[in-house]
Amino acid sequence: MKIKVQKNIKHKKGILVIPLFTKHNKKLPSNLAPELKSFIEDRIKNLDIDLKKESFLHSFIDLKNHPNQILLASLGEKDSFSSKKARTFGGKLVKKIKSLQAEEIVFFESDKVFSDHSQSFFEGFLIGRYSFKKFKTKEDNKKEITVFSFITSSKDSSLKDSIQKADIIASSAELVKNLVNSPSNEVHAKTFEKEAKKIAKANKYKVAVLNEKDLKKMKWGGILAVNQGSHNEAKVVVLEYNGATNKKEAPIVLVGKGIMFDAGGYNIKRTGAIELMHQDMAGAATILGVFDALKALNIKKNVVGILPMAENLINQKAYRPSDIITMLSGNTVEITNTDAEGRLILADSIHYGRKYKPELILTIATLTGASSVATGNRYASIFSNSESMLEKLKEAGAAVDDPGWPLPIHEDYKKKMDSEIADFRNYDKGTGGIAGSSKAAAFLEKFVGKHDWVHIDIGGTAFTNDPRPFEVKGATAHGLRMILKFIERIA
Ligand code: BES
Ligand code: ZN
Ligand code: ZN
């Protein structure tokens, strides 16, 4: 889709969108054609549209140099309009335009708020435009939006820049969602490797791939144990971006869970839960999405991305409940539940990440189903060993409406992850059901050492049946905007 910034409406094609606030009851913008003004005034007078409530009114009008389809969008009070509302409206608008099957949209900025919040507005529009069609072999004959003309009198030189940023973020989100929505027979560790190399090449990042042979040599015991039941090789992809002005500055290390399918292993998942588990690589996909955007957004930070990739399946070689494994860190772990596999591959990756002497380690994972019980499907559950970092992460998520909400890690939860016969255990058998997300985080914290660490559990938000206006059913890319904003702010 092409986005054009223009001063005047001089389009015949497509649909003309005019957002209206309550104040427009009294005064419409002076640069609207007089016929159009009186048309809108009549709609308001006749109560065809109520400017106090959020709604759309679709209509037709024949006017010189104007599209003949009109969509009035009532948005309520201007004073309560915010960046969050702009993003939400962008999402609602794109869905409305799609349902009307218009190919061109002429958006008349009736109030400067849209150029003030242009990045959020375009994020909502561009992210909300997504649909997952990769596996449909027949064209659906639905028309796609090809041109967006933004009509504004704003002279703000950063406008185009903000629109471009929104475009970068939306296309990274699309990459994440396409990976997460794809089934495991189509998207697996090799696909991620290919995608990572493509991103590295396009951006001149460093990239390294650790194959199973390397992992064995280096003794990545966690990821190797989890992958024992799979025919596909385990892999770890490491990406490096050097964006900091001081090239020697300590990087931040991002780790994303890449379980290509989580059957649960011998602690097998039930019907109803298992079918979703091709999406258990959403953390790794999100980190790829971050790397897709880092350079384009010109973020001034050194960043290392670690993507551990494995499958949690069953065969005669699969790891068993009661096995004791030795992790990359040298610690032994008693496997009390083979379905608590994510923490094992993350723990090895965290340990590996420490060799970069990072300023901070960030982990993101569809780590626990308990996360959706604790913080639902709007907030990711977030954790940290640093209160100030936790606050920064929360603030970053809130700023871009990609939110996380803090959960605690009690000292006793950490103790619950100790084993009687090994150093640690991967699941608290006794009181396993309670504070499940916190205990998973407590397990990870054992591998972090003295480094600052933040952790995002997207178990409740990575995919949805209850989409927000700028989301559709399926993958959400939750965490992507939060992480990008967080890195930008600590840079
Ligand atoms: N991948 C799952 C967590 C998950 C479940 C994410 C549903 C999203 C939706 C994870 O590996 C897992 O199986 N966790 C178990 C942990 C338990 C065995 C300690 C869970 O959540 O039940
Ligand atoms: Zn699992
Ligand atoms: Zn899992």
XYZ file of C-alpha atoms and ligand atoms in Angstrom:
515
model
C 0.000 0.000 0.000
C 1.286 3.423 -0.964
C 0.895 6.321 1.479
C 0.825 9.850 0.068
C 0.793 13.054 2.090
C -1.114 15.814 0.264
C -2.612 19.241 0.877
C -5.900 19.073 -0.981
C -8.586 16.626 -1.973
C -8.424 16.196 -5.723
C -9.299 12.565 -6.051
C -12.162 10.984 -7.916
C -11.417 7.411 -6.970
C -11.877 5.535 -3.714
C -13.526 6.598 -0.502
C -13.247 9.924 1.297
C -12.929 9.538 5.070
C -13.725 12.511 7.286
C -13.147 12.093 11.022
C -15.360 14.306 13.179
C -15.136 15.329 16.814
C -17.950 16.664 18.999
C -16.729 20.234 18.424
C -17.473 19.845 14.697
C -21.109 20.217 15.691
C -20.400 23.939 15.665
C -17.667 24.392 13.128
C -16.453 22.260 10.285
C -12.973 22.773 8.849
C -12.829 25.733 6.478
C -10.962 23.875 3.750
C -13.875 21.543 3.018
C -15.907 22.154 -0.153
C -19.086 24.136 0.705
C -21.382 21.388 -0.698
C -19.617 18.822 1.423
C -19.918 21.039 4.465
C -23.643 21.443 4.077
C -23.991 17.718 3.443
C -22.229 16.959 6.731
C -24.162 19.672 8.588
C -27.399 18.039 7.436
C -26.247 14.608 8.596
C -25.463 16.048 12.023
C -28.749 17.985 12.224
C -30.783 14.940 11.157
C -28.938 12.842 13.737
C -27.784 10.443 11.016
C -24.518 10.592 12.904
C -24.112 11.327 16.609
C -20.890 13.208 17.215
C -20.840 12.232 20.875
C -20.541 8.518 20.124
C -17.936 6.603 18.182
C -19.493 5.410 14.940
C -19.219 5.377 11.149
C -21.690 6.682 8.568
C -21.210 5.521 5.003
C -22.835 7.561 2.258
C -22.601 8.815 -1.333
C -22.345 12.296 -2.778
C -21.545 13.618 -6.236
C -18.931 16.330 -6.048
C -16.329 17.671 -8.415
C -12.834 16.337 -7.707
C -14.011 14.284 -4.761
C -14.599 10.545 -4.420
C -18.324 9.862 -4.460
C -18.172 7.485 -1.518
C -17.948 9.155 1.857
C -17.267 7.701 5.246
C -17.881 9.970 8.207
C -16.202 8.766 11.375
C -17.415 10.198 14.640
C -14.811 10.080 17.391
C -16.314 11.861 20.410
C -14.484 14.521 22.403
C -11.271 15.769 20.890
C -9.753 16.480 24.304
C -9.832 12.838 25.289
C -8.291 11.714 21.992
C -4.912 10.094 22.597
C -2.207 8.157 20.861
C -3.844 4.955 22.093
C -7.192 6.028 20.637
C -5.532 6.972 17.368
C -4.071 3.463 17.066
C -7.375 1.824 17.950
C -9.225 4.015 15.468
C -6.666 3.153 12.775
C -7.490 -0.515 13.328
C -11.248 0.057 13.244
C -10.953 2.195 10.138
C -8.974 -0.307 8.096
C -11.489 -3.036 8.885
C -14.344 -0.758 7.865
C -12.620 0.178 4.604
C -11.967 -3.498 3.888
C -15.625 -4.344 4.475
C -16.591 -1.584 2.014
C -14.118 -3.019 -0.482
C -12.549 0.340 -1.361
C -9.119 0.225 -2.981
C -8.191 3.845 -2.357
C -8.686 5.899 0.756
C -8.560 9.683 0.914
C -8.270 10.603 4.580
C -9.095 14.227 5.287
C -7.453 15.344 8.495
C -10.200 17.493 9.986
C -8.106 18.157 13.060
C -4.366 18.201 13.637
C -4.620 15.351 16.147
C -4.031 12.824 13.379
C -0.740 14.324 12.300
C 0.173 14.741 15.981
C -0.479 11.033 16.550
C 0.416 9.923 13.044
C 2.698 7.064 14.033
C 0.076 5.459 16.285
C -2.725 6.088 13.811
C -0.817 4.510 10.935
C 0.380 1.656 13.145
C -3.240 0.801 13.905
C -4.207 1.065 10.252
C -1.255 -0.869 8.840
C -1.128 -3.523 11.546
C -4.915 -3.964 11.374
C -4.719 -4.518 7.637
C -3.174 -7.951 8.197
C -4.772 -11.179 7.086
C -3.297 -14.661 6.868
C -3.820 -16.004 3.379
C -0.636 -17.972 2.768
C -2.352 -21.340 2.598
C -5.411 -20.382 0.528
C -4.920 -21.659 -2.987
C -7.891 -19.793 -4.473
C -8.046 -16.023 -4.772
C -10.823 -14.670 -2.539
C -11.571 -11.832 -4.988
C -11.493 -9.377 -2.109
C -10.062 -6.015 -3.034
C -6.944 -4.781 -1.267
C -6.332 -1.163 -0.318
C -3.588 0.114 -2.612
C -3.367 3.867 -1.948
C -3.799 5.916 1.222
C -3.845 9.687 0.619
C -3.449 11.612 3.857
C -4.839 15.113 3.325
C -3.332 17.498 5.833
C -2.279 21.111 6.174
C 0.383 20.113 8.683
C 3.860 21.355 7.824
C 5.480 19.144 10.425
C 8.628 17.813 8.816
C 8.587 14.680 10.996
C 5.231 13.529 9.614
C 6.661 11.394 6.822
C 9.204 9.962 9.230
C 6.496 8.875 11.675
C 4.475 7.271 8.904
C 7.575 5.420 7.780
C 8.216 4.182 11.319
C 4.662 2.867 11.491
C 5.222 1.098 8.190
C 8.447 -0.533 9.453
C 6.766 -1.745 12.639
C 3.713 -3.049 10.773
C 5.827 -5.000 8.341
C 7.882 -6.535 11.168
C 4.624 -7.441 12.917
C 3.476 -9.095 9.699
C 6.648 -11.184 9.610
C 6.043 -12.291 13.209
C 2.388 -13.129 12.590
C 3.058 -15.083 9.404
C 5.616 -17.230 11.220
C 3.429 -17.773 14.276
C 0.282 -18.564 12.284
C 2.028 -21.115 10.073
C 1.865 -24.772 11.063
C 4.946 -26.685 12.193
C 5.217 -28.784 9.037
C 5.771 -25.535 7.134
C 7.668 -23.390 9.617
C 10.414 -25.010 11.682
C 13.972 -24.333 12.820
C 15.290 -24.328 9.242
C 12.706 -21.740 8.230
C 13.825 -19.513 11.089
C 17.439 -20.008 10.099
C 16.645 -18.950 6.541
C 14.604 -15.967 7.677
C 17.315 -14.861 10.143
C 19.978 -15.058 7.432
C 17.787 -13.036 5.093
C 17.320 -10.329 7.718
C 21.040 -10.387 8.567
C 22.021 -10.008 4.928
C 19.603 -7.168 4.264
C 20.806 -5.235 7.328
C 24.452 -6.300 7.482
C 23.988 -7.937 10.878
C 26.284 -10.691 12.070
C 24.566 -14.070 12.143
C 25.707 -17.453 13.446
C 23.857 -20.752 13.491
C 24.647 -23.437 16.054
C 23.534 -26.803 14.693
C 22.938 -29.927 16.727
C 26.555 -30.996 16.366
C 27.749 -27.660 17.753
C 25.200 -27.785 20.555
C 26.383 -31.257 21.549
C 29.993 -30.183 21.524
C 29.211 -27.145 23.628
C 26.924 -29.184 25.944
C 23.652 -27.312 25.598
C 21.976 -29.984 27.740
C 18.611 -28.211 28.110
C 17.768 -27.695 24.457
C 19.188 -31.093 23.447
C 17.058 -32.920 26.028
C 13.894 -31.156 24.890
C 14.596 -31.935 21.226
C 15.433 -35.630 21.781
C 12.005 -36.733 20.603
C 12.153 -34.851 17.303
C 13.498 -35.795 13.897
C 14.268 -32.155 13.221
C 17.620 -30.851 14.372
C 17.724 -28.423 17.268
C 19.284 -25.105 16.290
C 20.280 -21.856 17.920
C 20.479 -18.719 15.794
C 22.495 -15.778 17.105
C 22.058 -12.329 15.551
C 24.148 -9.261 16.349
C 23.306 -5.643 15.618
C 25.853 -2.935 16.382
C 23.820 0.235 16.516
C 25.420 2.003 19.496
C 27.587 5.041 18.814
C 30.207 3.436 21.016
C 30.726 0.094 19.268
C 32.200 -1.370 22.479
C 29.137 -0.571 24.583
C 27.697 -3.579 26.455
C 24.823 -5.014 24.412
C 21.420 -6.100 25.504
C 20.720 -9.756 24.890
C 17.271 -10.787 23.673
C 16.226 -14.419 23.973
C 13.018 -15.771 22.389
C 11.503 -19.219 22.966
C 11.400 -21.149 19.708
C 9.518 -24.367 20.400
C 8.316 -25.267 16.915
C 5.699 -27.606 18.352
C 4.945 -28.337 21.984
C 3.091 -31.634 22.310
C 4.100 -31.617 25.972
C 6.373 -34.627 25.569
C 5.437 -37.640 27.754
C 3.418 -35.239 29.922
C 1.339 -34.911 26.789
C -1.112 -32.054 26.277
C -4.858 -32.610 26.034
C -7.021 -32.117 22.967
C -8.019 -28.482 22.846
C -4.602 -27.310 24.041
C -2.263 -29.263 21.789
C -3.570 -27.881 18.484
C -2.371 -24.375 19.328
C 1.157 -25.415 20.054
C 2.624 -24.696 16.626
C 2.565 -21.131 17.965
C 4.979 -21.934 20.794
C 7.736 -20.194 18.851
C 6.128 -16.769 19.143
C 8.963 -15.530 21.376
C 11.622 -16.412 18.797
C 9.449 -14.955 16.010
C 9.135 -11.710 17.989
C 12.912 -11.422 18.341
C 13.240 -11.908 14.573
C 10.651 -9.154 14.174
C 12.702 -6.893 16.456
C 15.827 -7.488 14.345
C 13.835 -6.845 11.189
C 13.086 -3.361 12.564
C 16.181 -2.359 14.602
C 18.292 -0.954 11.791
C 15.391 0.566 9.862
C 14.337 2.409 13.021
C 17.946 3.483 13.521
C 17.990 2.369 17.152
C 21.280 3.345 18.752
C 22.024 0.252 20.754
C 24.072 -2.922 20.492
C 21.690 -5.861 20.502
C 22.278 -9.609 20.454
C 19.374 -11.925 19.609
C 19.415 -15.588 20.618
C 16.798 -17.931 19.178
C 16.859 -21.450 20.678
C 14.769 -23.765 18.507
C 13.537 -27.255 19.296
C 10.424 -29.421 19.239
C 8.809 -31.067 22.249
C 7.539 -34.372 20.869
C 7.392 -38.044 21.761
C 9.321 -41.004 20.396
C 11.525 -43.687 21.899
C 14.338 -41.170 22.263
C 12.296 -38.426 23.909
C 13.289 -37.208 27.360
C 11.255 -38.620 30.231
C 9.735 -37.276 33.417
C 12.327 -38.153 36.112
C 15.367 -37.757 33.804
C 18.184 -35.667 35.237
C 19.932 -33.511 32.671
C 23.022 -31.308 32.769
C 22.515 -27.810 31.439
C 24.976 -25.631 29.505
C 25.650 -23.841 32.802
C 26.750 -27.140 34.379
C 23.740 -27.239 36.694
C 21.717 -30.422 36.888
C 17.940 -30.324 36.454
C 15.457 -33.002 37.448
C 12.725 -33.206 34.808
C 9.553 -33.266 36.844
C 7.372 -32.407 33.846
C 8.368 -32.678 30.186
C 5.808 -30.003 29.305
C 7.826 -27.381 31.188
C 10.307 -27.383 28.299
C 10.478 -23.689 27.421
C 12.407 -22.775 30.545
C 15.055 -25.390 29.704
C 15.861 -23.974 26.277
C 15.726 -20.416 27.637
C 18.022 -21.248 30.557
C 20.742 -22.549 28.225
C 20.352 -19.462 26.049
C 20.509 -17.103 29.021
C 23.712 -18.800 30.106
C 25.142 -18.449 26.599
C 24.060 -14.792 26.495
C 26.110 -14.015 29.602
C 29.316 -14.364 27.623
C 28.438 -11.045 25.916
C 28.685 -9.321 29.328
C 25.346 -7.711 28.595
C 23.874 -4.616 30.192
C 20.601 -6.537 30.363
C 19.080 -9.856 29.325
C 15.502 -9.934 28.055
C 13.543 -13.150 27.620
C 10.231 -13.451 25.791
C 8.251 -16.661 25.621
C 4.899 -18.365 25.446
C 6.152 -19.834 28.684
C 3.053 -20.656 30.705
C -0.677 -21.126 30.259
C -0.897 -19.707 33.786
C 0.025 -16.306 32.381
C -3.433 -15.986 30.851
C -5.004 -16.846 34.210
C -2.939 -14.162 35.957
C -2.906 -11.253 33.482
C -5.418 -12.363 30.848
C -5.280 -11.721 27.136
C -4.572 -7.998 27.215
C -1.464 -7.842 29.418
C 1.604 -10.005 29.038
C 2.975 -11.062 32.441
C 6.266 -9.277 33.061
C 9.000 -10.033 35.594
C 12.415 -8.738 36.535
C 15.198 -8.846 39.085
C 15.418 -5.041 38.785
C 12.530 -2.857 39.887
C 13.612 0.057 37.746
C 13.918 -2.079 34.608
C 10.524 -3.619 35.281
C 9.018 -0.159 35.536
C 10.712 0.896 32.299
C 9.392 -2.168 30.497
C 5.893 -1.569 31.800
C 6.016 2.092 30.759
C 7.334 1.212 27.303
C 4.522 -1.288 26.742
C 1.907 1.186 27.939
C 3.249 3.920 25.641
C 2.632 1.794 22.548
C -0.442 -0.064 23.828
C 1.401 -3.375 23.822
C 1.209 -3.740 27.558
C 2.671 -5.954 30.220
C 1.769 -6.111 33.900
C 4.290 -7.022 36.620
C 4.071 -10.230 38.608
C 6.250 -11.093 41.604
C 9.005 -13.651 42.043
C 9.022 -14.576 45.730
C 12.203 -16.054 47.224
C 10.110 -19.081 48.162
C 9.094 -19.605 44.533
C 12.755 -19.819 43.715
C 13.218 -22.409 46.461
C 10.314 -24.400 45.032
C 12.376 -24.877 41.883
C 15.185 -26.610 43.801
C 15.300 -30.395 43.603
C 16.037 -32.880 46.354
C 18.190 -35.003 44.076
C 19.549 -32.481 41.525
C 20.403 -28.761 41.616
C 17.021 -27.676 40.290
C 13.777 -29.127 38.991
C 11.810 -27.750 36.051
C 8.387 -28.009 37.675
C 7.115 -27.681 41.229
C 5.276 -30.978 41.709
C 3.790 -30.174 45.108
C 2.096 -26.823 44.578
C 2.658 -26.721 40.831
C -0.664 -25.191 39.948
C -0.236 -21.957 41.851
C 1.823 -18.982 40.631
C 2.865 -21.061 37.623
C 4.190 -18.090 35.643
C 6.138 -16.764 38.614
C 7.750 -20.135 39.239
C 8.732 -20.464 35.590
C 10.335 -17.022 35.901
C 11.953 -18.088 39.186
C 13.568 -21.013 37.362
C 14.954 -18.672 34.683
C 16.296 -16.271 37.302
C 18.598 -19.005 38.604
C 20.568 -18.768 35.344
C 20.767 -14.989 35.086
C 23.560 -14.380 37.604
C 24.142 -10.734 38.503
C 22.846 -9.351 35.230
C 19.778 -7.178 35.008
C 17.026 -9.251 33.459
C 13.460 -8.683 32.293
C 11.111 -11.435 31.219
C 7.905 -11.256 29.172
C 5.506 -14.202 29.334
C 3.215 -13.971 26.303
C 1.433 -17.254 27.084
C -1.877 -15.355 27.276
C -1.346 -12.799 24.524
C 0.700 -14.224 21.643
C -2.390 -15.548 19.909
C -6.012 -14.716 20.376
C -9.605 -15.576 19.702
C -10.644 -12.227 21.071
C -8.777 -9.687 18.910
C -8.375 -5.992 19.644
C -9.401 -3.531 16.879
C -5.966 -3.634 15.240
C -5.656 -7.405 15.608
C -7.286 -10.354 13.899
C -7.793 -13.878 15.241
C -4.558 -15.843 15.499
C -1.113 -14.395 16.110
C -0.895 -10.887 17.596
C 2.855 -10.137 17.656
C 2.309 -9.009 21.249
C 5.595 -7.858 22.741
C 7.132 -6.566 19.519
C 6.233 -2.904 20.025
C 6.914 -3.162 23.754
C 10.450 -4.425 23.175
C 11.247 -1.926 20.418
C 10.063 0.974 22.567
C 11.944 -0.398 25.590
C 15.240 -0.687 23.664
C 14.761 2.759 22.140
C 14.237 4.233 25.615
C 17.227 2.610 27.289
C 19.504 3.416 24.316
N 3.923 -23.691 25.768
C 3.357 -23.961 27.020
C 2.650 -22.766 27.635
C 1.426 -22.273 26.926
C 0.230 -22.938 27.065
C 1.483 -21.113 26.178
C -0.892 -22.446 26.429
C 0.370 -20.638 25.552
C -0.827 -21.304 25.674
C 4.443 -24.416 28.015
O 5.512 -25.067 27.495
C 3.759 -25.332 28.951
O 3.364 -26.377 28.532
N 3.598 -24.905 30.168
C 2.922 -25.669 31.139
C 3.755 -25.537 32.374
C 3.559 -26.582 33.396
C 3.882 -27.972 32.943
C 4.477 -26.231 34.545
C 1.548 -25.051 31.331
O 1.386 -23.856 31.179
O 0.614 -25.799 31.622
Zn 5.156 -27.193 27.339
Zn 5.900 -24.656 25.462
